[in-house]
Amino acid sequence: MQNEPVEVTLKVTDVFEKLGIPYLIGGSLASTLYGMVRTTQDSDIVAEMRAEHLQPFVAALQDEFYVDDEMIAEAIQRRSSFNIIHRETMFKVDVFIPRPRPFLESQFARAQRQTFTFETEIGAKFASPEDIILSKLEWYRMGGEVSDRQWRDILGVLKVRAGELDLAYLRKWANELKVGDLLERALKEAE
C-alpha cells in the first residue's frame, strides 16, 4: 500500500458510513492534509459509536484488522478510546468515542469531505483546518505543552492555510477551550 495511512483509515471510515455512525478524521492525518507533511504511526478518528454498532463494526473489519470486541465495548460504555490494527500493514487506527460537548457538535457540523483516488475514488470526512488547530492546541495543553510534534502540526496548518482560516471562529473556540493564549502564541510564531 503506497498511501498506507490514508488507505487503511478509509477502510474504517467506509464502515462508519455504511453503519450511519457520525465520524471525522482528526489528528496528524488531518493536520498533514492541511499543513506540513509528516509520517505518522497511526490515525485518529472521532466516532459517535453506540452499543448497537459493536457487532456490525467488528464483523465488517475482523478479516482485515485485529479487533478486540471487549475493548471496543468498554470504550463505548466509558466514552473513551480503542484501537484496531490493520493485519497486512500493522498500521494502527485509534477511535475516540467522545463525550458530548458544544465544541464536538461544531466539529461535526464543520467536517469537510475530502476525496482520494486509489483503485477507485473514495472520500471521508475530515475535521476542518480550524478544528484541527483547536484540537491540537487542547492536546498540547493537556500534554503539558511539551510536544514539539503537536506544536509543529499546529504551526504547519497555520502557515499553509494562512489567509484561508476563520480567525474569529478560532479565537472564539480557543477562548472557550481555554487555549486562547496558545492560539495567539502560535499565530505570532506562524507569521
Tab-separated table of C-alpha atoms in Angstrom:
chain	number	residue	atom	x	y	z
A	1	MET	CA	0.000	0.000	0.000
A	2	GLN	CA	1.588	3.193	-1.181
A	3	ASN	CA	-0.660	5.579	0.785
A	4	GLU	CA	-0.991	3.269	3.763
A	5	PRO	CA	-2.230	5.728	6.436
A	6	VAL	CA	-4.989	7.123	4.218
A	7	GLU	CA	-5.977	3.816	2.605
A	8	VAL	CA	-6.198	1.928	5.896
A	9	THR	CA	-8.089	4.782	7.588
A	10	LEU	CA	-10.596	4.962	4.719
A	11	LYS	CA	-11.363	1.245	5.146
A	12	VAL	CA	-12.549	2.100	8.669
A	13	THR	CA	-14.443	5.276	7.746
A	14	ASP	CA	-16.200	3.344	4.975
A	15	VAL	CA	-17.632	1.040	7.664
A	16	PHE	CA	-18.677	4.046	9.768
A	17	GLU	CA	-20.512	5.463	6.757
A	18	LYS	CA	-22.238	2.160	5.951
A	19	LEU	CA	-23.382	1.881	9.589
A	20	GLY	CA	-24.514	5.524	9.739
A	21	ILE	CA	-22.047	6.405	12.513
A	22	PRO	CA	-21.099	10.108	12.618
A	23	TYR	CA	-17.300	10.418	12.476
A	24	LEU	CA	-14.442	12.656	11.470
A	25	ILE	CA	-10.748	12.096	10.895
A	26	GLY	CA	-8.512	14.268	13.031
A	27	GLY	CA	-5.002	14.088	14.418
A	28	SER	CA	-1.842	14.061	12.344
A	29	LEU	CA	-3.546	12.652	9.253
A	30	ALA	CA	-5.759	15.740	9.073
A	31	SER	CA	-3.002	18.181	10.040
A	32	THR	CA	-0.853	16.700	7.255
A	33	LEU	CA	-3.711	17.162	4.789
A	34	TYR	CA	-3.985	20.867	5.692
A	35	GLY	CA	-0.417	21.636	6.747
A	36	MET	CA	3.073	20.196	6.652
A	37	VAL	CA	3.590	16.569	5.655
A	38	ARG	CA	4.968	14.229	8.280
A	39	THR	CA	4.952	10.491	8.811
A	40	THR	CA	2.539	9.018	11.305
A	41	GLN	CA	2.287	5.660	13.044
A	42	ASP	CA	-1.468	5.829	13.456
A	43	SER	CA	-4.590	7.720	12.528
A	44	ASP	CA	-7.189	9.267	14.810
A	45	ILE	CA	-10.919	9.096	14.203
A	46	VAL	CA	-13.614	10.617	16.407
A	47	ALA	CA	-16.773	8.496	16.112
A	48	GLU	CA	-20.114	8.535	17.894
A	49	MET	CA	-20.352	4.755	18.301
A	50	ARG	CA	-23.101	3.193	20.380
A	51	ALA	CA	-23.572	-0.351	21.711
A	52	GLU	CA	-25.720	-1.383	18.729
A	53	HIS	CA	-22.816	-0.585	16.381
A	54	LEU	CA	-20.402	-3.003	18.067
A	55	GLN	CA	-21.205	-6.313	16.344
A	56	PRO	CA	-21.676	-4.972	12.794
A	57	PHE	CA	-18.475	-2.900	13.152
A	58	VAL	CA	-16.440	-5.897	14.332
A	59	ALA	CA	-17.972	-8.175	11.679
A	60	ALA	CA	-17.115	-5.712	8.903
A	61	LEU	CA	-13.459	-5.310	9.912
A	62	GLN	CA	-12.332	-8.514	11.639
A	63	ASP	CA	-10.941	-10.138	8.487
A	64	GLU	CA	-8.565	-7.240	7.744
A	65	PHE	CA	-7.952	-5.849	11.243
A	66	TYR	CA	-7.062	-7.098	14.681
A	67	VAL	CA	-10.135	-6.068	16.670
A	68	ASP	CA	-10.917	-6.685	20.334
A	69	ASP	CA	-14.681	-6.517	20.760
A	70	GLU	CA	-14.386	-6.362	24.577
A	71	MET	CA	-12.059	-3.341	24.361
A	72	ILE	CA	-14.447	-1.660	21.921
A	73	ALA	CA	-17.489	-2.414	24.128
A	74	GLU	CA	-15.705	-0.926	27.140
A	75	ALA	CA	-14.682	2.169	25.148
A	76	ILE	CA	-18.286	2.674	24.025
A	77	GLN	CA	-19.553	2.325	27.588
A	78	ARG	CA	-16.900	4.627	29.091
A	79	ARG	CA	-16.786	7.053	26.159
A	80	SER	CA	-13.050	6.575	25.827
A	81	SER	CA	-10.937	5.158	23.003
A	82	PHE	CA	-9.861	1.905	21.410
A	83	ASN	CA	-7.585	0.902	18.578
A	84	ILE	CA	-7.633	-1.591	15.759
A	85	ILE	CA	-4.615	-2.751	13.759
A	86	HIS	CA	-4.544	-3.489	10.048
A	87	ARG	CA	-3.203	-7.044	9.697
A	88	GLU	CA	-1.308	-6.547	6.425
A	89	THR	CA	0.482	-3.283	7.256
A	90	MET	CA	0.317	-3.227	11.083
A	91	PHE	CA	-0.981	0.352	10.790
A	92	LYS	CA	-2.984	1.381	13.868
A	93	VAL	CA	-6.268	3.280	13.835
A	94	ASP	CA	-7.281	4.952	17.123
A	95	VAL	CA	-11.000	5.560	17.547
A	96	PHE	CA	-12.116	8.114	20.133
A	97	ILE	CA	-15.696	7.975	21.380
A	98	PRO	CA	-16.292	11.482	22.674
A	99	ARG	CA	-18.404	12.844	25.469
A	100	PRO	CA	-20.999	15.293	24.141
A	101	ARG	CA	-19.908	18.942	24.293
A	102	PRO	CA	-20.589	22.039	22.205
A	103	PHE	CA	-17.158	22.017	20.519
A	104	LEU	CA	-17.774	18.454	19.320
A	105	GLU	CA	-21.089	19.489	17.733
A	106	SER	CA	-19.283	22.326	15.979
A	107	GLN	CA	-16.532	19.976	14.734
A	108	PHE	CA	-19.063	17.551	13.253
A	109	ALA	CA	-21.033	20.378	11.645
A	110	ARG	CA	-17.883	21.794	10.008
A	111	ALA	CA	-16.264	18.495	8.942
A	112	GLN	CA	-15.138	18.583	5.311
A	113	ARG	CA	-15.334	15.710	2.852
A	114	GLN	CA	-12.018	15.027	1.119
A	115	THR	CA	-11.765	12.667	-1.857
A	116	PHE	CA	-8.860	10.404	-2.788
A	117	THR	CA	-8.303	8.220	-5.830
A	118	PHE	CA	-6.692	4.806	-5.421
A	119	GLU	CA	-8.136	1.908	-7.453
A	120	THR	CA	-11.404	3.828	-7.161
A	121	GLU	CA	-12.396	7.203	-5.813
A	122	ILE	CA	-13.198	7.254	-2.095
A	123	GLY	CA	-13.947	10.055	0.323
A	124	ALA	CA	-14.087	10.631	4.043
A	125	LYS	CA	-14.927	13.419	6.477
A	126	PHE	CA	-12.015	15.306	7.985
A	127	ALA	CA	-12.088	17.876	10.767
A	128	SER	CA	-11.807	21.409	9.345
A	129	PRO	CA	-8.392	23.114	9.433
A	130	GLU	CA	-9.596	25.386	12.248
A	131	ASP	CA	-10.845	22.448	14.301
A	132	ILE	CA	-7.570	20.576	13.810
A	133	ILE	CA	-5.695	23.604	15.172
A	134	LEU	CA	-8.051	23.832	18.150
A	135	SER	CA	-7.933	20.108	18.916
A	136	LYS	CA	-4.154	20.058	18.701
A	137	LEU	CA	-3.957	23.116	20.982
A	138	GLU	CA	-6.095	21.225	23.509
A	139	TRP	CA	-3.890	18.115	23.250
A	140	TYR	CA	-0.779	20.274	23.525
A	141	ARG	CA	-2.100	21.888	26.717
A	142	MET	CA	-3.255	18.560	28.217
A	143	GLY	CA	0.174	17.071	27.444
A	144	GLY	CA	1.945	19.729	29.499
A	145	GLU	CA	2.833	21.909	26.480
A	146	VAL	CA	5.939	19.863	25.693
A	147	SER	CA	5.111	18.039	22.442
A	148	ASP	CA	7.185	19.542	19.638
A	149	ARG	CA	5.290	17.374	17.155
A	150	GLN	CA	1.877	18.773	18.189
A	151	TRP	CA	3.232	22.330	18.074
A	152	ARG	CA	4.792	21.807	14.616
A	153	ASP	CA	1.469	20.392	13.364
A	154	ILE	CA	-0.354	23.499	14.647
A	155	LEU	CA	2.176	25.868	13.045
A	156	GLY	CA	2.104	23.854	9.805
A	157	VAL	CA	-1.645	24.273	9.380
A	158	LEU	CA	-1.450	27.962	10.338
A	159	LYS	CA	1.321	28.622	7.795
A	160	VAL	CA	-0.060	26.590	4.884
A	161	ARG	CA	-3.635	27.839	5.377
A	162	ALA	CA	-2.736	31.462	6.199
A	163	GLY	CA	-5.355	33.796	4.777
A	164	GLU	CA	-7.933	30.983	4.481
A	165	LEU	CA	-8.630	30.396	8.174
A	166	ASP	CA	-11.661	31.748	10.024
A	167	LEU	CA	-9.794	33.642	12.747
A	168	ALA	CA	-12.991	34.735	14.517
A	169	TYR	CA	-14.048	31.074	14.843
A	170	LEU	CA	-10.550	30.096	16.005
A	171	ARG	CA	-10.442	32.796	18.675
A	172	LYS	CA	-13.997	32.129	19.895
A	173	TRP	CA	-13.376	28.412	20.447
A	174	ALA	CA	-9.798	28.867	21.681
A	175	ASN	CA	-11.152	31.085	24.474
A	176	GLU	CA	-13.952	28.601	25.279
A	177	LEU	CA	-11.450	25.720	25.327
A	178	LYS	CA	-9.074	27.807	27.467
A	179	VAL	CA	-6.261	27.726	24.900
A	180	GLY	CA	-6.590	31.326	23.677
A	181	ASP	CA	-3.094	32.182	24.932
A	182	LEU	CA	-1.631	29.251	22.971
A	183	LEU	CA	-3.504	30.246	19.814
A	184	GLU	CA	-2.165	33.800	19.966
A	185	ARG	CA	1.380	32.486	20.531
A	186	ALA	CA	1.021	30.105	17.561
A	187	LEU	CA	-0.377	32.840	15.310
A	188	LYS	CA	2.630	35.072	16.106
A	189	GLU	CA	5.110	32.214	15.505
A	190	ALA	CA	3.429	31.279	12.213
A	191	GLU	CA	3.711	34.801	10.738
